[in-house]
XYZ file of C-alpha atoms in Angstrom:
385
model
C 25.099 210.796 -255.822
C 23.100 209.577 -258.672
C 23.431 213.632 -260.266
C 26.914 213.341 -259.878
C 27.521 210.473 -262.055
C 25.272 211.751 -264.831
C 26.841 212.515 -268.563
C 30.195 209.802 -267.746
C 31.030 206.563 -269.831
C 28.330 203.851 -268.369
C 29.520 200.491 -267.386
C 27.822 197.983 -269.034
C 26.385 195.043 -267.193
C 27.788 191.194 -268.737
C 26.842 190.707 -272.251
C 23.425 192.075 -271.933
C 24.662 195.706 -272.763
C 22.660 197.698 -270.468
C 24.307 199.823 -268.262
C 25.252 199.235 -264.864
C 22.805 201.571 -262.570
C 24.911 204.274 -261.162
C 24.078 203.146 -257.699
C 25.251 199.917 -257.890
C 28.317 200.922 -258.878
C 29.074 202.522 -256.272
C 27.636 199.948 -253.950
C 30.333 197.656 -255.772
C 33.081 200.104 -255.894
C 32.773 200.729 -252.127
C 34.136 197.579 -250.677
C 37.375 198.052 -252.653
C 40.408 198.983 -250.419
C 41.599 202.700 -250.936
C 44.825 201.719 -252.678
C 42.598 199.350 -255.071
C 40.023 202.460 -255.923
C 42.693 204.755 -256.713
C 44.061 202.053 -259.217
C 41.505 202.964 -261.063
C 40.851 206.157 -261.322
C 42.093 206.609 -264.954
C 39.241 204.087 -266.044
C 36.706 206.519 -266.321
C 35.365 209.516 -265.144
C 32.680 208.407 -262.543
C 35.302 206.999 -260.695
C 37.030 210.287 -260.675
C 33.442 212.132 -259.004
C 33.516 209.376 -256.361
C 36.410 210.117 -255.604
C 35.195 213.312 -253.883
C 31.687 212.076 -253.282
C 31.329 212.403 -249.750
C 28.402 209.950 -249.135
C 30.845 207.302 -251.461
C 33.669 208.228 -249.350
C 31.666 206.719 -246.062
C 30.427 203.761 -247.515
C 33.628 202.699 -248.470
C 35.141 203.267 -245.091
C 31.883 201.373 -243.327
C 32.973 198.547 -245.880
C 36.819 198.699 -245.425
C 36.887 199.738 -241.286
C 38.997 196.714 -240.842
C 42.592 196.900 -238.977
C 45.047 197.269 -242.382
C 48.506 198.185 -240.754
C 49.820 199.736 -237.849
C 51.539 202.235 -236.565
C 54.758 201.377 -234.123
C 54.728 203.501 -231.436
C 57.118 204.080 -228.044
C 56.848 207.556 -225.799
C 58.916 208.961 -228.083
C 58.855 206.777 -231.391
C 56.545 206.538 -234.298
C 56.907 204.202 -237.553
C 57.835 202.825 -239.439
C 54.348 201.271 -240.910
C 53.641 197.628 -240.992
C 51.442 197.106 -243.711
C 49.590 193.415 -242.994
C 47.088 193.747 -245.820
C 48.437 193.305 -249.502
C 45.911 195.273 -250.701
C 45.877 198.272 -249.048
C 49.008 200.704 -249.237
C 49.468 204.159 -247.931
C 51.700 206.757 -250.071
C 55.321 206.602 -248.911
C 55.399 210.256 -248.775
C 52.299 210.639 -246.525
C 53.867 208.586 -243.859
C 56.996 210.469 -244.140
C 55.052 213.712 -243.510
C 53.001 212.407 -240.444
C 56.282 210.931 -238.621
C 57.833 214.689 -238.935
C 55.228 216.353 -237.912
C 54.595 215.017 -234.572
C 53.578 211.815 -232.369
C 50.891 209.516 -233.574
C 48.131 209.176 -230.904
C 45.432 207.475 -232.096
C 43.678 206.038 -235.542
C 40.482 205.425 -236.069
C 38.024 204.702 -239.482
C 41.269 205.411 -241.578
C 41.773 208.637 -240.034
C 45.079 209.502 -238.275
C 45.369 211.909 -235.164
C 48.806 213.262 -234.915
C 49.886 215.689 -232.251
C 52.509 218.609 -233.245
C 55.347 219.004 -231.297
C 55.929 222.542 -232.499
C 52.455 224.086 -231.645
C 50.829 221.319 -229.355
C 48.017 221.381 -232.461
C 45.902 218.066 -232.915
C 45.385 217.378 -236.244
C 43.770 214.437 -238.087
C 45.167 213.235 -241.006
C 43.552 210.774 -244.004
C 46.981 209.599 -244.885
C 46.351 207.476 -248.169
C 43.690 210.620 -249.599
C 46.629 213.011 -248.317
C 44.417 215.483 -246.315
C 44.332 217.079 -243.174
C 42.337 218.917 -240.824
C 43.608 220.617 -237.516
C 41.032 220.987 -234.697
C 39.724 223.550 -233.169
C 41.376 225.221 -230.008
C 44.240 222.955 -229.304
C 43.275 220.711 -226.290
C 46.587 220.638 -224.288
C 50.411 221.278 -225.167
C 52.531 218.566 -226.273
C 52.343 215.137 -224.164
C 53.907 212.101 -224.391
C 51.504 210.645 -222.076
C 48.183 210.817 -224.163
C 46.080 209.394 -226.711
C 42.635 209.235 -228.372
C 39.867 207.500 -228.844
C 36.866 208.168 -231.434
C 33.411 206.693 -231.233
C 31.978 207.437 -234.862
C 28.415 208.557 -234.417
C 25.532 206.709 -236.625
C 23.863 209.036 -239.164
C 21.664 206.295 -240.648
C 22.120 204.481 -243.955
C 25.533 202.910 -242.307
C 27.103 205.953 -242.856
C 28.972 207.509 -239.688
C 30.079 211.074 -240.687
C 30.427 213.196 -237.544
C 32.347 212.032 -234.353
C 33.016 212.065 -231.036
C 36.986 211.950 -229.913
C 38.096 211.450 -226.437
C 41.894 213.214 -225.683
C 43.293 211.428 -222.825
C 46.304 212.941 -221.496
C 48.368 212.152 -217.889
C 49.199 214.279 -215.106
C 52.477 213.414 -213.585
C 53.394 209.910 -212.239
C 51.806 208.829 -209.384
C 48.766 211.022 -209.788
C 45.498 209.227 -210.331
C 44.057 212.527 -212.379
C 44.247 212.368 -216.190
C 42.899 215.247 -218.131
C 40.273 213.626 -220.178
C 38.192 216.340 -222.951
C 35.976 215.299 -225.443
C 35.541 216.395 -229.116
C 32.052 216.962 -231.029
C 33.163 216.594 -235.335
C 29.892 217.761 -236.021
C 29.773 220.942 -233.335
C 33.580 221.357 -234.189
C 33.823 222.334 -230.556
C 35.039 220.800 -226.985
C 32.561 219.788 -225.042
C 34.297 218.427 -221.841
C 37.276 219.464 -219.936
C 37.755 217.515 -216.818
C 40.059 215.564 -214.154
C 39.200 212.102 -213.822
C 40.461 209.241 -211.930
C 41.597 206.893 -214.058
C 43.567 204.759 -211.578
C 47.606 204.943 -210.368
C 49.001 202.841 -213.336
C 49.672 204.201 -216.696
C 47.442 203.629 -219.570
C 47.919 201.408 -223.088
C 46.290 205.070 -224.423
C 47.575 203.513 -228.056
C 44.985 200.929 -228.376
C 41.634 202.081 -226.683
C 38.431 199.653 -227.040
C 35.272 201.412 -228.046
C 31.656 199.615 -227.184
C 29.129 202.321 -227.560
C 29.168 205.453 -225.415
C 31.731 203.356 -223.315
C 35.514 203.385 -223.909
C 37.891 200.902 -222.121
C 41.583 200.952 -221.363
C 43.527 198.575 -220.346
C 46.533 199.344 -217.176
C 50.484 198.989 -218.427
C 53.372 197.911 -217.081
C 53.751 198.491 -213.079
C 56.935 198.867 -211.453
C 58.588 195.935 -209.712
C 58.272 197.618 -206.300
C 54.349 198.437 -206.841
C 51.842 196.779 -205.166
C 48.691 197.812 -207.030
C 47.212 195.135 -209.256
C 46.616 195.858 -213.122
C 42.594 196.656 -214.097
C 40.850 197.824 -216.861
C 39.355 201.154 -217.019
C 36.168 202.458 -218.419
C 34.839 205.652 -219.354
C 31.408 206.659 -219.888
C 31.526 209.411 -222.597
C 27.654 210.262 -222.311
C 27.860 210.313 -218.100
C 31.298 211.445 -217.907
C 32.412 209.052 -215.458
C 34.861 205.981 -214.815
C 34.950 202.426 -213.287
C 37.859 200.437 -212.557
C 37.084 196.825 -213.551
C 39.418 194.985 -211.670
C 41.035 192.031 -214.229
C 40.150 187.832 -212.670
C 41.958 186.730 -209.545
C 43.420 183.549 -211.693
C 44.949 186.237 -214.278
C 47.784 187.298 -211.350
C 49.758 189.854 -213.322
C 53.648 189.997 -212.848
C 55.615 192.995 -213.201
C 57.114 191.593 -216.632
C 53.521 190.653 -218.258
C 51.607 192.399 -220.570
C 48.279 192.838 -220.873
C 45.867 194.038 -223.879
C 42.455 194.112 -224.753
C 40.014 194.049 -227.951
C 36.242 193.384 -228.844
C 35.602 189.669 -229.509
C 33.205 188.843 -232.342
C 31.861 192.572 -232.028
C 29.891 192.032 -228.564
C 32.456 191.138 -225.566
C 35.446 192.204 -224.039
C 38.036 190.232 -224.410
C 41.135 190.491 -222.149
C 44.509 188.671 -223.127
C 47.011 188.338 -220.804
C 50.714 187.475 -221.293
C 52.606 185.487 -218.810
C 56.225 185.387 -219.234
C 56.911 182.272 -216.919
C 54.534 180.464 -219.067
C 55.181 181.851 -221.909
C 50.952 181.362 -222.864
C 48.612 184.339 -223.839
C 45.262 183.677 -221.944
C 41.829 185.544 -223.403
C 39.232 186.312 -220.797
C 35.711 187.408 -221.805
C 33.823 189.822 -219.836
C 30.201 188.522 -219.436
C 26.747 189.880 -217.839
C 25.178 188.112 -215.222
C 22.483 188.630 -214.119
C 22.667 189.261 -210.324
C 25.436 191.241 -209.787
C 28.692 193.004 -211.425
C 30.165 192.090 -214.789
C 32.528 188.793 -214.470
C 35.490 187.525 -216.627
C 35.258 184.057 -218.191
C 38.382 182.135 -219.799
C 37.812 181.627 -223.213
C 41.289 180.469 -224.669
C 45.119 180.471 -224.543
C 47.928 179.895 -226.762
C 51.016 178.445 -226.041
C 54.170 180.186 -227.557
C 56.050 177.777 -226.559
C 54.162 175.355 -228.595
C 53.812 177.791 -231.377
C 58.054 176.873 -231.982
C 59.049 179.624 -230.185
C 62.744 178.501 -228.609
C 63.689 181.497 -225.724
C 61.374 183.294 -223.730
C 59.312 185.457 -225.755
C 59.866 189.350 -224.784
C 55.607 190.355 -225.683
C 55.183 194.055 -225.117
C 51.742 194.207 -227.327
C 48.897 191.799 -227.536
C 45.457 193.121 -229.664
C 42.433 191.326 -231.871
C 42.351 191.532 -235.354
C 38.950 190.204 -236.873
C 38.700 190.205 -240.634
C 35.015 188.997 -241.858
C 34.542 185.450 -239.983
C 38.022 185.057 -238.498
C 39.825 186.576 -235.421
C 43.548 186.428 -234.751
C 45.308 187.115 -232.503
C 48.172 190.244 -232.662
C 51.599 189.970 -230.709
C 54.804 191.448 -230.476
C 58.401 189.823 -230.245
C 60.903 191.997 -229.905
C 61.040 194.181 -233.060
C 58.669 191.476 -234.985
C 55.017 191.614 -235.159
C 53.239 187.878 -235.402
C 49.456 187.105 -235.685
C 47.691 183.426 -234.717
C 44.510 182.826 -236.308
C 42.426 181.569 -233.157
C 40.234 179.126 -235.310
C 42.713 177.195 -237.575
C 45.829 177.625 -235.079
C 47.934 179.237 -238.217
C 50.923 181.637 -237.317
C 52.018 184.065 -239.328
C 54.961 187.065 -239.448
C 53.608 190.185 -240.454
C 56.736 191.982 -240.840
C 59.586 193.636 -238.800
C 58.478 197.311 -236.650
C 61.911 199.408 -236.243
C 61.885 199.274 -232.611
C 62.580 197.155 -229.473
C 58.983 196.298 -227.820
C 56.756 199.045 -229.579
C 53.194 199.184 -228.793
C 50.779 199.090 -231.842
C 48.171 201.805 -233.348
C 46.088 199.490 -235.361
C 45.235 201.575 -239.203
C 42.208 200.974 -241.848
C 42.799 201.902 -245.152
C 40.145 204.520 -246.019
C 38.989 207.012 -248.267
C 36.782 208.473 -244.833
C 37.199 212.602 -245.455
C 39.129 214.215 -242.449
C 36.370 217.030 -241.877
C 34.384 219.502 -243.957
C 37.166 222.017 -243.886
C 39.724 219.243 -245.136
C 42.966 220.379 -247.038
C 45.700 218.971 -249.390
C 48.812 219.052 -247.270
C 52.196 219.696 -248.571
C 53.502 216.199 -249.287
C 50.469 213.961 -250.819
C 50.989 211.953 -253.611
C 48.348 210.779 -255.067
C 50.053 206.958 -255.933
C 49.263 204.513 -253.329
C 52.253 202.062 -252.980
């Protein structure tokens, strides 16, 4: 990088005068929001050649990999975006692009994976840098039962270039196989095609929970007629196995609950459990022990009710949302999306989705590049709104 910013106007340190080393300006430039960095990109030209500066481009999504938006999503449905952080923005134009081209199934580090609905292609999308790159041999035709997850890969230095992305897709109802492959970035190949069991329920597939090699689901809605009880499932991307992880006997599940789950503080999962009669959201951490099987310990629950809340709440999405020291709490209403900071009790409405009862894809606004053989597509715009 230092090369790079050679023979550009130097920014000067305070009122000393001297120059501000080159790599501490990128350091600082890094933990600015993409919207924010491309403000400036008529300041100088070193911020121009970080603006393609790959090893820039990672440090400033390892600084900024914190949830942004989202993404409304139904089986059939996606958008409009709900933009929860005032500084970040994602061109107008780039959203418009992704929501004709095909379903949304996953985001991850600022990267968007959208499957086609002409060609069954998977491509992933940096929607605020407005490139793409489609993936090699197509894993399946067009699904509305699937989604991804992505477990970036550590290349030291905090930067996580290459990837590994897990395409979950259902057989038909009532079968317990989904076909599960896995993607290497780095390879640009598929290194797994299999049939798992992943349990008889469907899958929240929108809002998967990555902790290391492991990746965890958690069941959706049963019928009313059903008499299998909700879980969570995990998959083991390096042993290429699952375990159902049945959820705690006092968290009895009724056909019109909803269940979610997140990463609390980093370390645990955290399981949070809407019960309509109640109308309280109960979060259950899964702890070690250490003489048998993982168990689930209540940690907290909010009260709707008490929240001012005045008719049974219709949830249909409950996630985490940890910004620096402080995790909330993300919830659906109908077509509003809400979020409770857990420490200081605050509620807050982050904005209207669209649709009755979406799920949410949780976005980070990045500058992370979408591969090495990334391209301009038709309708970027290179204004951030």
């Amino acid at each position: 990088m230092d090369g790079m910013l050679n023979s550009t106007h130097s920014i000067h340190l305070g009122s000393s005068g001297r120059p501000l080393p080159d790599n501490l300006l990128a350091e600082i430039l890094s933990y600015l929001p993409a919207k924010t960095f491309f403000r400036l990109l008529s300041v100088c030209k070193t911020f121009r050649q970080l603006s393609s500066d790959s090893h820039f481009l990672l440090s400033q999504s390892y600084h900024n990999n914190v949830i942004s938006g989202f993404f409304p999503n139904t089986r059939n449905f996606s958008g409009p975006f709900c933009l929860v952080d005032p500084y970040a923005g994602v061109p107008g134009s780039s959203l418009e692009f992704l929501f004709r081209k095909g379903k949304i199934v996953g985001s991850a580090g600022g990267l968007v994976f959208v499957l086609h609905k002409t060609d069954g292609a998977l491509c992933v999308y940096n929607p605020v840098r407005g490139t793409r790159c489609q993936l090699p041999s197509p894993p399946s035709k067009y699904c509305n039962w699937s989604g991804i997850a992505v477990r970036f890969m550590n290349d030291g230095d905090r930067v996580t270039k290459s990837y590994r992305l897990v395409f979950l897709s259902r057989y038909p109802v009532w079968s317990k196989l989904h076909r599960c492959q896995v993607y290497d970035s780095s390879a640009r190949v598929w290194t797994m095609d299999k049939e798992l069991d992943f349990g008889l329920l469907e899958l929240h597939l929108e809002h998967p929970v990555i902790c290391d090699d492991v990746v965890f689901w958690a069941s959706s809605h049963s019928f009313p007629n059903e008499r299998i009880d909700q879980y969570v499932v995990a998959f083991d991307v390096r042993k290429e196995r699952t375990q159902i992880i049945p959820l705690p006997k006092e968290a009895a599940v009724a056909y019109s609950d909803t269940i979610g789950i997140g990463m609390w503080e980093g370390k645990s999962l955290c399981l949070m459990h809407y019960e309509t009669c109640t109308w309280v959201i109960g979060l259950w951490l899964l702890r070690k022990t250490n003489d048998g099987p993982p168990g689930w310990e209540r940690a907290h629950e909010v009260s709707l009710g008490q929240l001012g809340f005045r008719k049974p709440p219709n949830v249909s999405c409950v996630m985490l949302r940890e910004v620096a020291m402080t995790t909330s709490l993300v919830f659906t209403v109908e077509r509003e999306a809400y979020s409770y900071d857990i420490k200081d009790g605050e509620l807050k409405k982050l904005g209207s989705l669209g649709c009755s009862t979406p799920l949410l894809i949780p976005y980070s606004n990045t500058l992370r590049p979408c591969g090495e053989e990334e391209e301009l597509f038709v309708d970027k715009r290179r204004e951030v709104e």
